[in-house]
GROMACS .gro file of N, CA, C and O in nm:
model
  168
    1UNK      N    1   0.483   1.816   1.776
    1UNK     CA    2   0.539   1.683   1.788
    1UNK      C    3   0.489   1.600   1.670
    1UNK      O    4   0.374   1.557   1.672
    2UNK      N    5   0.574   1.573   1.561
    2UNK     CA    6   0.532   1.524   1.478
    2UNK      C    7   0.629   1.426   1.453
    2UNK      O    8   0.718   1.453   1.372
    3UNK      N    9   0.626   1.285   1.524
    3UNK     CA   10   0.737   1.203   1.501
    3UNK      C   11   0.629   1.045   1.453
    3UNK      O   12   0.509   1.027   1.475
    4UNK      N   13   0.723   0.959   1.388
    4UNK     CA   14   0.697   0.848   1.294
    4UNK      C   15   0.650   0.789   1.408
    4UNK      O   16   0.698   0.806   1.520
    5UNK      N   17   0.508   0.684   1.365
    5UNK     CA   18   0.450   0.544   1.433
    5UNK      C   19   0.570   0.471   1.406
    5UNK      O   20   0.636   0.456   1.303
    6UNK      N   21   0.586   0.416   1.563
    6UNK     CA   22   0.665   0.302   1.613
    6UNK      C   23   0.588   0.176   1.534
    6UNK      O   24   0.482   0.214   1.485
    7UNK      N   25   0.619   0.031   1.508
    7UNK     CA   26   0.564  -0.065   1.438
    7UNK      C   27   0.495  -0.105   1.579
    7UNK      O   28   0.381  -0.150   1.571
    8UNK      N   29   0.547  -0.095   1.692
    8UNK     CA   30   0.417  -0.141   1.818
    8UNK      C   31   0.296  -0.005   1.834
    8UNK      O   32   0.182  -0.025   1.877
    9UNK      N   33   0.326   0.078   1.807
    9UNK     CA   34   0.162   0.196   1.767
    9UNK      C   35   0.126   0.142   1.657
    9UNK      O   36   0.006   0.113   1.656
   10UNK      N   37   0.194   0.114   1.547
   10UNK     CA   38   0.054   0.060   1.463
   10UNK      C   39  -0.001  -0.032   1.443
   10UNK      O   40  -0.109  -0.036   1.384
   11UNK      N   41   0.078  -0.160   1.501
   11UNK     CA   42   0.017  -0.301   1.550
   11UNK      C   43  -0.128  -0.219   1.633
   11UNK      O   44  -0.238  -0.183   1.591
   12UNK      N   45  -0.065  -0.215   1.756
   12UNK     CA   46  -0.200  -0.147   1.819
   12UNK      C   47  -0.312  -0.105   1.805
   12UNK      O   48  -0.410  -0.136   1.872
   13UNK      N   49  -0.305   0.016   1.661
   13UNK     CA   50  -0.390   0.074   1.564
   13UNK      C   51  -0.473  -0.006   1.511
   13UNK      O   52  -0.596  -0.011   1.517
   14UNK      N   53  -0.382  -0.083   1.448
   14UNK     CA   54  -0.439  -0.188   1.337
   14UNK      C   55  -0.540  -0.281   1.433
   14UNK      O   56  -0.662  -0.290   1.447
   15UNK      N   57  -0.452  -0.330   1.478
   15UNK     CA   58  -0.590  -0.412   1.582
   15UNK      C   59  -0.705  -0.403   1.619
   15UNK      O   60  -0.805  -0.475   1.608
   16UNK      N   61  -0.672  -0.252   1.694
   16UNK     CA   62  -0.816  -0.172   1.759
   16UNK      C   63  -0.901  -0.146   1.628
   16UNK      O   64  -1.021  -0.170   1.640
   17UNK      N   65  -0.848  -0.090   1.474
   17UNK     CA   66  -0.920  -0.084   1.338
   17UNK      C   67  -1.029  -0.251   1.332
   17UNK      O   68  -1.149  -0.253   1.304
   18UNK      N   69  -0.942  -0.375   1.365
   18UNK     CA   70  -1.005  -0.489   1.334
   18UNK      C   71  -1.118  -0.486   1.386
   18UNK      O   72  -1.226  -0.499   1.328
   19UNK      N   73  -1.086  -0.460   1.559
   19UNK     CA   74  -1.167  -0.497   1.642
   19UNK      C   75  -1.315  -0.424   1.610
   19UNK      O   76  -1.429  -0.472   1.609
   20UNK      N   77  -1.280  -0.327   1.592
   20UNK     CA   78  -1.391  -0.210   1.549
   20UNK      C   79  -1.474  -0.259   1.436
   20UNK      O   80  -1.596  -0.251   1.445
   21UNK      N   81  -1.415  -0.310   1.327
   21UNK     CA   82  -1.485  -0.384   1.202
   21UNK      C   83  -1.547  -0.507   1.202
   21UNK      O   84  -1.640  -0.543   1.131
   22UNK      N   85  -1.473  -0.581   1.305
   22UNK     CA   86  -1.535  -0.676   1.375
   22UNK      C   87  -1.673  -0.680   1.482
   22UNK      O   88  -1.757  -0.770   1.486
   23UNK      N   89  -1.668  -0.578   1.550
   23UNK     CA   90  -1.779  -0.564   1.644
   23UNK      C   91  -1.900  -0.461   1.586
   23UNK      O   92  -1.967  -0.399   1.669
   24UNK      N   93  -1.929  -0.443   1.423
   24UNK     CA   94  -2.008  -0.384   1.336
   24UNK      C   95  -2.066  -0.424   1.256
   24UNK      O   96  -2.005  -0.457   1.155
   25UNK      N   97  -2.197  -0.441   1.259
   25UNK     CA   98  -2.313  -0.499   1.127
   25UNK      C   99  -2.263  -0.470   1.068
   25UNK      O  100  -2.175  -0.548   1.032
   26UNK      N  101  -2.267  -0.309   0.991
   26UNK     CA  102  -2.222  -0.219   0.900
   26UNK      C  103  -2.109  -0.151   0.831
   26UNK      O  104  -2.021  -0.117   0.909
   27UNK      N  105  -2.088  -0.122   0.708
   27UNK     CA  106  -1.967  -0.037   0.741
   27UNK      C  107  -1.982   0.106   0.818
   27UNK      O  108  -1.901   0.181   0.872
   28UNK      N  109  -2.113   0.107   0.799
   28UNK     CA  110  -2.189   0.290   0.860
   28UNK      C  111  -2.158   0.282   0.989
   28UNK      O  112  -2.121   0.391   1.034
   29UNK      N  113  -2.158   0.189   1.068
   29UNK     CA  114  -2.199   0.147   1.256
   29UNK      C  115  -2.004   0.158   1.229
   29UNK      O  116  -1.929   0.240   1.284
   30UNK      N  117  -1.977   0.085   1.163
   30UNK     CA  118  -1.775   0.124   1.202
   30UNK      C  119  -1.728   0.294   1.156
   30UNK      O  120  -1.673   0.355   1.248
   31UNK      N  121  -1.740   0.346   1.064
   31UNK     CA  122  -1.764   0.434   1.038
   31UNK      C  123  -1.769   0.573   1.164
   31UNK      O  124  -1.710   0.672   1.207
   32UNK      N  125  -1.882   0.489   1.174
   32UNK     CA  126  -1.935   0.581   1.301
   32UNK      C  127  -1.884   0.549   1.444
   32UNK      O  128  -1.857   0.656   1.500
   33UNK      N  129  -1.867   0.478   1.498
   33UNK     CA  130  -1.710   0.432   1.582
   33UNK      C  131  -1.576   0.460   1.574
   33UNK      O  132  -1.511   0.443   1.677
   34UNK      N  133  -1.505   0.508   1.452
   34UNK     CA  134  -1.398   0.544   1.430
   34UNK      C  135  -1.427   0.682   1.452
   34UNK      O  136  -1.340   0.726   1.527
   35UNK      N  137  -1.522   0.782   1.415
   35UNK     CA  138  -1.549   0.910   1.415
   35UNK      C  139  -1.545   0.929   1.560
   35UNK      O  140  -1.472   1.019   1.603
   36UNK      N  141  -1.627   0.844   1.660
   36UNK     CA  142  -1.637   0.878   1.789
   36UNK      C  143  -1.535   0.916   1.852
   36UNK      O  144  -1.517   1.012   1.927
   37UNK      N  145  -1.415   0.766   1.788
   37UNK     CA  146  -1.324   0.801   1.854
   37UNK      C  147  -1.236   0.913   1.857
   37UNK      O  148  -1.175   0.951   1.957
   38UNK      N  149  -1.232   0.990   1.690
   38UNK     CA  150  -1.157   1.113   1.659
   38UNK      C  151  -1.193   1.176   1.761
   38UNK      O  152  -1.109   1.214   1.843
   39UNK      N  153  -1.345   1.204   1.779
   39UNK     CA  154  -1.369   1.331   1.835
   39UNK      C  155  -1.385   1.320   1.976
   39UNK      O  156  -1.445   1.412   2.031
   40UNK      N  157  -1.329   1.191   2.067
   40UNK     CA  158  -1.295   1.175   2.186
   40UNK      C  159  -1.157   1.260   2.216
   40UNK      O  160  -1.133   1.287   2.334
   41UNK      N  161  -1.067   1.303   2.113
   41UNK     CA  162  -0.956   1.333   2.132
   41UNK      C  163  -0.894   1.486   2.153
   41UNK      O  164  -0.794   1.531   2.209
   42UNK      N  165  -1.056   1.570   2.048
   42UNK     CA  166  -1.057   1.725   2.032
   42UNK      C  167  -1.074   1.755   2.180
   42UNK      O  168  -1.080   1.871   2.219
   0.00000   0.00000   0.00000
């Protein structure tokens, strides 16, 4: 299944990206939050 982000999935995306950069001292601490989330998914 390899079909195109809808513009409401990447609103979504984008957001949850903010929120994440937002709720981080660091870029390392976001970084490392985005990774978590990859590997919530394996």
């Amino acid at each position: 299944m390899n079909e195109p982000m809808t513009d409401f999935q990447l609103k979504g995306f984008l957001k949850m990206v903010i929120e994440i950069l937002k709720g981080s001292e660091s870029i390392e601490e976001a970084r490392a939050k985005v990774e978590a989330l990859l590997d919530e998914g394996k």
